[in-house]
Amino acid sequence: SRKIRVLVTDDVASNRRLIAASLSRIGLDVQQRENGREAVDAVVQAANANKPYDIAFMDVVMPVLDGQAATAELRTLGHKDLIIIALTGNAFDEDRKNLFTAGCNDVLTKPCTLG
């Protein structure tokens, strides 16, 4: 059986490393990206190589392409099986609703505890 593949995308390197380390400790195959554009490209490349990601943790506020827009683009591109979990400092109902509308499966409020 293959390891579960996870993509962690956050423009803050310390956040990325912390989440990636927590997930790696429980045996997941974790890759990291810095913005939504890099995340979309990584998901597409992985799927094309027949090594799709299973889960993506996506920061919402990032330069180049934010997490909400990246999620919407991935859904438009047909990546319906990818579980996308938004990471945000804004837990307002309207923000959560917009993230779910974009295609996120769940929303975690930062700071969050993993593992």
Tab-separated table of C-alpha atoms in Angstrom:
chain	number	residue	atom	x	y	z
A	1	SER	CA	0.000	0.000	0.000
A	2	ARG	CA	1.238	3.478	-0.794
A	3	LYS	CA	1.671	6.304	1.653
A	4	ILE	CA	-0.970	8.993	1.764
A	5	ARG	CA	0.341	11.980	-0.236
A	6	VAL	CA	-0.166	15.414	1.255
A	7	LEU	CA	0.560	18.876	-0.124
A	8	VAL	CA	1.057	21.714	2.369
A	9	THR	CA	0.845	25.211	0.890
A	10	ASP	CA	1.578	28.300	2.961
A	11	ASP	CA	3.613	31.407	2.159
A	12	VAL	CA	5.041	31.460	5.697
A	13	ALA	CA	7.926	28.966	5.755
A	14	SER	CA	7.732	28.310	9.508
A	15	ASN	CA	4.017	27.415	9.247
A	16	ARG	CA	4.720	25.125	6.291
A	17	ARG	CA	7.563	23.350	8.058
A	18	LEU	CA	5.597	22.879	11.286
A	19	ILE	CA	2.594	21.346	9.532
A	20	ALA	CA	4.795	19.207	7.262
A	21	ALA	CA	6.824	17.901	10.213
A	22	SER	CA	3.671	16.993	12.159
A	23	LEU	CA	2.217	15.110	9.190
A	24	SER	CA	5.496	13.380	8.314
A	25	ARG	CA	5.772	12.096	11.884
A	26	ILE	CA	2.579	10.091	11.410
A	27	GLY	CA	3.917	8.512	8.224
A	28	LEU	CA	2.454	10.688	5.493
A	29	ASP	CA	4.347	11.618	2.315
A	30	VAL	CA	4.418	15.426	2.539
A	31	GLN	CA	5.431	18.002	-0.073
A	32	GLN	CA	5.452	21.777	0.410
A	33	ARG	CA	4.680	24.787	-1.783
A	34	GLU	CA	4.723	28.553	-1.149
A	35	ASN	CA	1.636	29.854	-2.952
A	36	GLY	CA	-1.561	28.817	-4.681
A	37	ARG	CA	-0.060	28.893	-8.189
A	38	GLU	CA	2.687	26.475	-7.127
A	39	ALA	CA	0.058	24.284	-5.445
A	40	VAL	CA	-2.126	24.079	-8.552
A	41	ASP	CA	0.914	23.250	-10.699
A	42	ALA	CA	2.073	20.575	-8.223
A	43	VAL	CA	-1.370	18.914	-8.074
A	44	VAL	CA	-1.660	18.845	-11.876
A	45	GLN	CA	1.892	17.481	-12.319
A	46	ALA	CA	1.369	14.819	-9.639
A	47	ALA	CA	-1.913	13.695	-11.213
A	48	ASN	CA	-0.310	13.568	-14.672
A	49	ALA	CA	2.496	11.415	-13.238
A	50	ASN	CA	-0.122	9.050	-11.741
A	51	LYS	CA	1.000	10.049	-8.211
A	52	PRO	CA	-1.946	12.194	-7.150
A	53	TYR	CA	-2.111	13.978	-3.843
A	54	ASP	CA	-4.763	12.706	-1.427
A	55	ILE	CA	-4.985	15.782	0.800
A	56	ALA	CA	-4.001	19.438	0.415
A	57	PHE	CA	-3.677	21.850	3.324
A	58	MET	CA	-4.089	25.287	1.748
A	59	ASP	CA	-3.419	28.593	3.456
A	60	VAL	CA	-6.028	31.125	2.391
A	61	VAL	CA	-4.048	34.385	2.357
A	62	MET	CA	-1.030	34.003	0.043
A	63	PRO	CA	0.630	36.030	-2.703
A	64	VAL	CA	0.445	35.128	-6.417
A	65	LEU	CA	-2.730	33.022	-6.048
A	66	ASP	CA	-4.635	32.747	-2.777
A	67	GLY	CA	-5.931	29.493	-1.355
A	68	GLN	CA	-9.574	30.118	-2.224
A	69	ALA	CA	-8.758	30.879	-5.869
A	70	ALA	CA	-6.361	27.921	-6.067
A	71	THR	CA	-9.055	25.611	-4.684
A	72	ALA	CA	-11.629	26.885	-7.183
A	73	GLU	CA	-9.135	26.390	-10.026
A	74	LEU	CA	-8.328	22.827	-8.929
A	75	ARG	CA	-12.035	21.962	-8.808
A	76	THR	CA	-12.557	23.504	-12.264
A	77	LEU	CA	-9.643	21.423	-13.564
A	78	GLY	CA	-11.438	18.276	-12.351
A	79	HIS	CA	-9.545	17.439	-9.155
A	80	LYS	CA	-12.714	16.421	-7.323
A	81	ASP	CA	-11.206	13.594	-5.231
A	82	LEU	CA	-8.500	15.762	-3.661
A	83	ILE	CA	-9.426	16.621	-0.071
A	84	ILE	CA	-8.671	20.319	0.381
A	85	ILE	CA	-8.483	21.738	3.895
A	86	ALA	CA	-8.261	25.515	4.119
A	87	LEU	CA	-6.064	27.082	6.801
A	88	THR	CA	-7.191	30.549	7.820
A	89	GLY	CA	-6.907	33.118	10.565
A	90	ASN	CA	-10.465	34.265	9.757
A	91	ALA	CA	-13.146	31.995	11.161
A	92	PHE	CA	-16.074	34.234	10.246
A	93	ASP	CA	-19.114	32.431	8.863
A	94	GLU	CA	-18.961	34.357	5.567
A	95	ASP	CA	-15.298	33.395	5.041
A	96	ARG	CA	-16.035	29.744	5.781
A	97	LYS	CA	-19.025	29.795	3.419
A	98	ASN	CA	-16.900	31.264	0.618
A	99	LEU	CA	-14.211	28.612	1.140
A	100	PHE	CA	-16.755	25.795	0.995
A	101	THR	CA	-18.299	27.349	-2.109
A	102	ALA	CA	-14.840	27.423	-3.738
A	103	GLY	CA	-14.557	23.677	-3.111
A	104	CYS	CA	-12.806	23.229	0.228
A	105	ASN	CA	-13.772	20.094	2.131
A	106	ASP	CA	-13.035	21.615	5.535
A	107	VAL	CA	-11.671	24.757	7.164
A	108	LEU	CA	-9.203	24.880	10.051
A	109	THR	CA	-8.581	28.091	11.958
A	110	LYS	CA	-4.956	28.996	12.638
A	111	PRO	CA	-3.301	28.469	14.930
A	112	CYS	CA	-4.304	24.826	14.830
A	113	THR	CA	-3.021	21.747	16.592
A	114	LEU	CA	-1.991	18.790	14.447
A	115	GLY	CA	-1.074	15.371	15.813
